[in-house]
Amino acid sequence: MTRVLITGFAPFGGERVNPSWQAASLVAAEPPAGLTVTAVELPCAFGDSLDALRDAVRTAAPDLVLCLGQAGGRPGVTVERVAINVDDARIPDNNGRQPVDEPVVPDGPAAHFATLPVKACVAAMRAAGVPAAVSNTAGTFVCNHVAYGLGHLIATEFPHVRGGFAHVPWAPEQVTDGQAPALPPATVAHGLRALLTAAARTPAGQDLKVTEGATH
């Protein structure tokens, strides 16, 4: 059995729900065959989120870690290729902190790449009927903070773990104008099960050799 840790965030920015945690909970409640899944909700806060993530990795002792965050406006699940070593918050986090141009990890490398097979993960979700894409930016808010922090934990403390980050769209209940893209958390969870299965079956260091680049 492959041990998986999946995380989502608490609601932020005045929202009542966070679809990343909704989807993570659903995956843990009904995991894919061959995987045991532990779900942990992270605080949407700089610093505290990484403390909680480190504790969760130590407790769950996972083989794979998938952290999730909300990306309102994106039409599908986006698997992040890279996270950068900068916090530059457009809005305050849930603790009222709003760092500007601060490193996630002082003296850390400029970026960490995901160690999950991002292209195989995207292909698996599409095959499951869930819109998905590779993303080359995780933003500069708490999502990127956690994505980078996870990469740094893997590089420095947990080299046997593979991990990455994915953004999920708004849940339908969050869309008030009837126009912004949204996906039900159950649909997202269905795609994430396919993602995790693909990640578990793909040997470390390998991925699909297909085009998923962007011109801008």
mmCIF file of C-alpha atoms in Angstrom:
data_model
loop_
_atom_site.group_PDB
_atom_site.id
_atom_site.type_symbol
_atom_site.label_atom_id
_atom_site.label_comp_id
_atom_site.label_asym_id
_atom_site.label_seq_id
_atom_site.Cartn_x
_atom_site.Cartn_y
_atom_site.Cartn_z
ATOM 1 C CA MET A 1 0.000 0.000 0.000
ATOM 2 C CA THR A 2 1.270 3.448 -0.913
ATOM 3 C CA ARG A 3 0.855 5.934 1.921
ATOM 4 C CA VAL A 4 -0.446 9.326 0.823
ATOM 5 C CA LEU A 5 -0.765 12.591 2.718
ATOM 6 C CA ILE A 6 -3.186 15.043 1.132
ATOM 7 C CA THR A 7 -3.704 18.535 2.483
ATOM 8 C CA GLY A 8 -6.154 21.353 1.886
ATOM 9 C CA PHE A 9 -6.530 24.815 3.325
ATOM 10 C CA ALA A 10 -8.977 26.380 5.719
ATOM 11 C CA PRO A 11 -11.265 29.020 4.151
ATOM 12 C CA PHE A 12 -9.718 32.459 3.622
ATOM 13 C CA GLY A 13 -10.564 35.858 2.201
ATOM 14 C CA GLY A 14 -14.041 35.877 3.743
ATOM 15 C CA GLU A 15 -15.127 32.581 2.151
ATOM 16 C CA ARG A 16 -17.149 30.039 4.141
ATOM 17 C CA VAL A 17 -15.540 27.002 2.495
ATOM 18 C CA ASN A 18 -12.322 26.060 0.789
ATOM 19 C CA PRO A 19 -12.767 23.529 -2.022
ATOM 20 C CA SER A 20 -9.215 22.277 -1.548
ATOM 21 C CA TRP A 21 -10.124 20.914 1.881
ATOM 22 C CA GLN A 22 -13.501 19.672 0.664
ATOM 23 C CA ALA A 23 -11.828 17.648 -2.082
ATOM 24 C CA ALA A 24 -9.028 16.392 0.173
ATOM 25 C CA SER A 25 -11.568 15.130 2.696
ATOM 26 C CA LEU A 26 -13.497 13.272 0.014
ATOM 27 C CA VAL A 27 -10.369 11.556 -1.297
ATOM 28 C CA ALA A 28 -9.381 10.434 2.207
ATOM 29 C CA ALA A 29 -12.900 9.147 2.874
ATOM 30 C CA GLU A 30 -12.851 7.062 -0.314
ATOM 31 C CA PRO A 31 -9.227 6.488 -1.371
ATOM 32 C CA PRO A 32 -8.152 4.832 -4.609
ATOM 33 C CA ALA A 33 -7.326 1.136 -4.604
ATOM 34 C CA GLY A 34 -3.862 0.391 -3.306
ATOM 35 C CA LEU A 35 -3.471 3.706 -1.477
ATOM 36 C CA THR A 36 -4.021 4.720 2.119
ATOM 37 C CA VAL A 37 -4.797 8.423 2.369
ATOM 38 C CA THR A 38 -4.519 10.768 5.333
ATOM 39 C CA ALA A 39 -6.076 14.234 4.977
ATOM 40 C CA VAL A 40 -4.920 17.241 6.998
ATOM 41 C CA GLU A 41 -6.318 20.770 6.913
ATOM 42 C CA LEU A 42 -3.610 23.444 6.918
ATOM 43 C CA PRO A 43 -4.141 26.964 8.256
ATOM 44 C CA CYS A 44 -4.144 29.611 5.548
ATOM 45 C CA ALA A 45 -1.284 31.421 7.207
ATOM 46 C CA PHE A 46 2.350 32.041 6.415
ATOM 47 C CA GLY A 47 4.659 30.078 8.687
ATOM 48 C CA ASP A 48 1.938 28.221 10.580
ATOM 49 C CA SER A 49 1.014 26.281 7.448
ATOM 50 C CA LEU A 50 4.548 24.938 7.085
ATOM 51 C CA ASP A 51 4.728 23.992 10.753
ATOM 52 C CA ALA A 52 1.499 22.034 10.345
ATOM 53 C CA LEU A 53 2.744 20.437 7.134
ATOM 54 C CA ARG A 54 5.990 19.289 8.726
ATOM 55 C CA ASP A 55 4.093 17.783 11.653
ATOM 56 C CA ALA A 56 1.716 16.019 9.278
ATOM 57 C CA VAL A 57 4.557 14.518 7.241
ATOM 58 C CA ARG A 58 6.264 13.275 10.389
ATOM 59 C CA THR A 59 3.049 11.744 11.696
ATOM 60 C CA ALA A 60 1.719 10.190 8.484
ATOM 61 C CA ALA A 61 5.128 8.978 7.195
ATOM 62 C CA PRO A 62 3.846 9.163 3.611
ATOM 63 C CA ASP A 63 5.359 7.985 0.361
ATOM 64 C CA LEU A 64 3.523 10.727 -1.550
ATOM 65 C CA VAL A 65 2.356 14.178 -0.493
ATOM 66 C CA LEU A 66 -0.176 16.196 -2.461
ATOM 67 C CA CYS A 67 -0.979 19.657 -1.158
ATOM 68 C CA LEU A 68 -4.039 21.424 -2.536
ATOM 69 C CA GLY A 69 -5.100 25.047 -2.695
ATOM 70 C CA GLN A 70 -7.903 27.154 -4.119
ATOM 71 C CA ALA A 71 -7.393 29.028 -7.377
ATOM 72 C CA GLY A 72 -10.612 30.891 -8.058
ATOM 73 C CA GLY A 73 -11.005 31.615 -11.753
ATOM 74 C CA ARG A 74 -9.093 28.630 -13.047
ATOM 75 C CA PRO A 75 -11.375 26.272 -14.988
ATOM 76 C CA GLY A 76 -9.759 22.987 -13.995
ATOM 77 C CA VAL A 77 -7.356 21.289 -11.635
ATOM 78 C CA THR A 78 -3.853 22.620 -12.251
ATOM 79 C CA VAL A 79 -0.797 20.656 -11.173
ATOM 80 C CA GLU A 80 2.044 22.995 -10.275
ATOM 81 C CA ARG A 81 5.415 22.355 -11.891
ATOM 82 C CA VAL A 82 7.441 24.776 -9.746
ATOM 83 C CA ALA A 83 7.255 26.919 -6.610
ATOM 84 C CA ILE A 84 9.405 30.005 -6.003
ATOM 85 C CA ASN A 85 11.118 31.276 -2.878
ATOM 86 C CA VAL A 86 9.104 34.434 -2.363
ATOM 87 C CA ASP A 87 6.107 35.545 -0.298
ATOM 88 C CA ASP A 88 4.366 38.580 -1.803
ATOM 89 C CA ALA A 89 0.841 38.729 -0.428
ATOM 90 C CA ARG A 90 -1.825 40.773 -2.203
ATOM 91 C CA ILE A 91 -4.168 40.191 0.754
ATOM 92 C CA PRO A 92 -3.502 39.332 4.407
ATOM 93 C CA ASP A 93 -3.482 35.722 5.499
ATOM 94 C CA ASN A 94 -5.842 34.452 8.194
ATOM 95 C CA ASN A 95 -3.494 35.754 10.881
ATOM 96 C CA GLY A 96 -3.391 39.216 9.350
ATOM 97 C CA ARG A 97 0.127 38.804 7.995
ATOM 98 C CA GLN A 98 0.928 40.283 4.595
ATOM 99 C CA PRO A 99 4.602 39.741 3.758
ATOM 100 C CA VAL A 100 6.020 41.582 0.771
ATOM 101 C CA ASP A 101 9.049 40.264 -1.101
ATOM 102 C CA GLU A 102 10.144 37.988 1.742
ATOM 103 C CA PRO A 103 11.709 34.552 1.190
ATOM 104 C CA VAL A 104 9.795 31.451 2.156
ATOM 105 C CA VAL A 105 13.082 29.982 3.352
ATOM 106 C CA PRO A 106 15.957 32.424 3.943
ATOM 107 C CA ASP A 107 18.988 31.379 1.874
ATOM 108 C CA GLY A 108 16.948 28.638 0.212
ATOM 109 C CA PRO A 109 17.204 27.976 -3.539
ATOM 110 C CA ALA A 110 15.256 30.210 -5.887
ATOM 111 C CA ALA A 111 12.767 27.450 -6.694
ATOM 112 C CA HIS A 112 11.781 23.854 -6.069
ATOM 113 C CA PHE A 113 10.285 21.640 -8.763
ATOM 114 C CA ALA A 114 7.563 19.135 -7.928
ATOM 115 C CA THR A 115 8.802 15.578 -7.568
ATOM 116 C CA LEU A 116 5.475 14.138 -8.702
ATOM 117 C CA PRO A 117 5.104 13.291 -12.419
ATOM 118 C CA VAL A 118 3.079 16.395 -13.221
ATOM 119 C CA LYS A 119 2.322 15.511 -16.836
ATOM 120 C CA ALA A 120 1.275 11.944 -16.031
ATOM 121 C CA CYS A 121 -0.952 13.329 -13.268
ATOM 122 C CA VAL A 122 -2.638 15.745 -15.662
ATOM 123 C CA ALA A 123 -3.140 13.044 -18.286
ATOM 124 C CA ALA A 124 -4.725 10.751 -15.699
ATOM 125 C CA MET A 125 -7.210 13.394 -14.617
ATOM 126 C CA ARG A 126 -8.173 14.154 -18.199
ATOM 127 C CA ALA A 127 -8.675 10.454 -18.839
ATOM 128 C CA ALA A 128 -11.003 10.426 -15.833
ATOM 129 C CA GLY A 129 -13.053 13.211 -17.434
ATOM 130 C CA VAL A 130 -11.821 16.035 -15.191
ATOM 131 C CA PRO A 131 -10.373 19.217 -16.770
ATOM 132 C CA ALA A 132 -6.723 19.562 -15.845
ATOM 133 C CA ALA A 133 -3.533 21.309 -16.923
ATOM 134 C CA VAL A 134 0.079 21.852 -15.946
ATOM 135 C CA SER A 135 0.629 25.217 -14.271
ATOM 136 C CA ASN A 136 3.923 27.066 -14.140
ATOM 137 C CA THR A 137 2.959 29.492 -11.400
ATOM 138 C CA ALA A 138 1.558 28.802 -7.956
ATOM 139 C CA GLY A 139 1.207 32.512 -7.231
ATOM 140 C CA THR A 140 2.957 34.190 -4.305
ATOM 141 C CA PHE A 141 0.385 33.722 -1.535
ATOM 142 C CA VAL A 142 0.111 30.850 0.975
ATOM 143 C CA CYS A 143 -0.331 28.235 -1.771
ATOM 144 C CA ASN A 144 3.106 28.938 -3.199
ATOM 145 C CA HIS A 145 4.429 29.227 0.364
ATOM 146 C CA VAL A 146 3.312 25.648 1.056
ATOM 147 C CA ALA A 147 4.349 24.344 -2.366
ATOM 148 C CA TYR A 148 7.854 25.731 -1.884
ATOM 149 C CA GLY A 149 7.948 24.655 1.750
ATOM 150 C CA LEU A 150 7.005 21.103 0.766
ATOM 151 C CA GLY A 151 9.740 21.030 -1.843
ATOM 152 C CA HIS A 152 12.243 22.267 0.717
ATOM 153 C CA LEU A 153 11.146 19.682 3.280
ATOM 154 C CA ILE A 154 11.613 16.935 0.699
ATOM 155 C CA ALA A 155 15.026 18.281 -0.335
ATOM 156 C CA THR A 156 16.342 18.708 3.202
ATOM 157 C CA GLU A 157 14.469 16.393 5.592
ATOM 158 C CA PHE A 158 12.422 13.766 3.753
ATOM 159 C CA PRO A 159 14.332 12.724 0.613
ATOM 160 C CA HIS A 160 12.379 9.460 0.333
ATOM 161 C CA VAL A 161 9.081 11.354 -0.110
ATOM 162 C CA ARG A 162 7.725 12.554 -3.440
ATOM 163 C CA GLY A 163 5.398 15.500 -3.457
ATOM 164 C CA GLY A 164 3.728 18.340 -5.263
ATOM 165 C CA PHE A 165 0.944 20.883 -5.255
ATOM 166 C CA ALA A 166 -2.283 21.267 -7.226
ATOM 167 C CA HIS A 167 -4.766 24.112 -7.406
ATOM 168 C CA VAL A 168 -8.491 23.427 -7.611
ATOM 169 C CA PRO A 169 -11.233 25.725 -8.937
ATOM 170 C CA TRP A 170 -13.952 27.365 -6.903
ATOM 171 C CA ALA A 171 -16.815 25.163 -5.766
ATOM 172 C CA PRO A 172 -20.157 26.079 -7.374
ATOM 173 C CA GLU A 173 -21.460 27.502 -4.086
ATOM 174 C CA GLN A 174 -18.690 30.113 -4.166
ATOM 175 C CA VAL A 175 -19.668 31.519 -7.555
ATOM 176 C CA THR A 176 -22.248 34.263 -7.147
ATOM 177 C CA ASP A 177 -22.218 35.809 -10.626
ATOM 178 C CA GLY A 178 -23.069 32.574 -12.428
ATOM 179 C CA GLN A 179 -20.185 33.115 -14.847
ATOM 180 C CA ALA A 180 -16.908 32.197 -13.160
ATOM 181 C CA PRO A 181 -15.686 28.623 -13.730
ATOM 182 C CA ALA A 182 -16.296 26.123 -10.953
ATOM 183 C CA LEU A 183 -16.163 22.382 -10.293
ATOM 184 C CA PRO A 184 -18.011 20.372 -7.646
ATOM 185 C CA PRO A 185 -15.587 19.075 -5.000
ATOM 186 C CA ALA A 186 -16.771 15.527 -5.766
ATOM 187 C CA THR A 187 -15.636 15.963 -9.373
ATOM 188 C CA VAL A 188 -12.304 17.343 -8.217
ATOM 189 C CA ALA A 189 -11.904 14.399 -5.833
ATOM 190 C CA HIS A 190 -12.593 11.973 -8.679
ATOM 191 C CA GLY A 191 -9.774 13.553 -10.660
ATOM 192 C CA LEU A 192 -7.439 13.581 -7.679
ATOM 193 C CA ARG A 193 -7.896 9.851 -7.174
ATOM 194 C CA ALA A 194 -6.731 9.342 -10.752
ATOM 195 C CA LEU A 195 -3.841 11.741 -10.152
ATOM 196 C CA LEU A 196 -2.669 9.887 -7.060
ATOM 197 C CA THR A 197 -2.948 6.507 -8.744
ATOM 198 C CA ALA A 198 -0.827 7.751 -11.646
ATOM 199 C CA ALA A 199 1.729 9.252 -9.274
ATOM 200 C CA ALA A 200 1.995 6.013 -7.302
ATOM 201 C CA ARG A 201 2.440 3.931 -10.454
ATOM 202 C CA THR A 202 5.029 6.200 -12.090
ATOM 203 C CA PRO A 203 8.615 5.458 -11.003
ATOM 204 C CA ALA A 204 10.491 8.287 -9.322
ATOM 205 C CA GLY A 205 12.152 10.617 -11.790
ATOM 206 C CA GLN A 206 9.978 9.596 -14.713
ATOM 207 C CA ASP A 207 7.117 11.391 -16.443
ATOM 208 C CA LEU A 208 5.314 11.524 -19.772
ATOM 209 C CA LYS A 209 7.301 13.187 -22.571
ATOM 210 C CA VAL A 210 4.458 15.300 -23.943
ATOM 211 C CA THR A 211 3.986 19.001 -24.566
ATOM 212 C CA GLU A 212 2.316 20.871 -21.740
ATOM 213 C CA GLY A 213 4.141 24.176 -22.096
ATOM 214 C CA ALA A 214 2.763 27.686 -22.384
ATOM 215 C CA THR A 215 3.664 30.731 -24.445
ATOM 216 C CA HIS A 216 2.862 33.186 -21.673
#
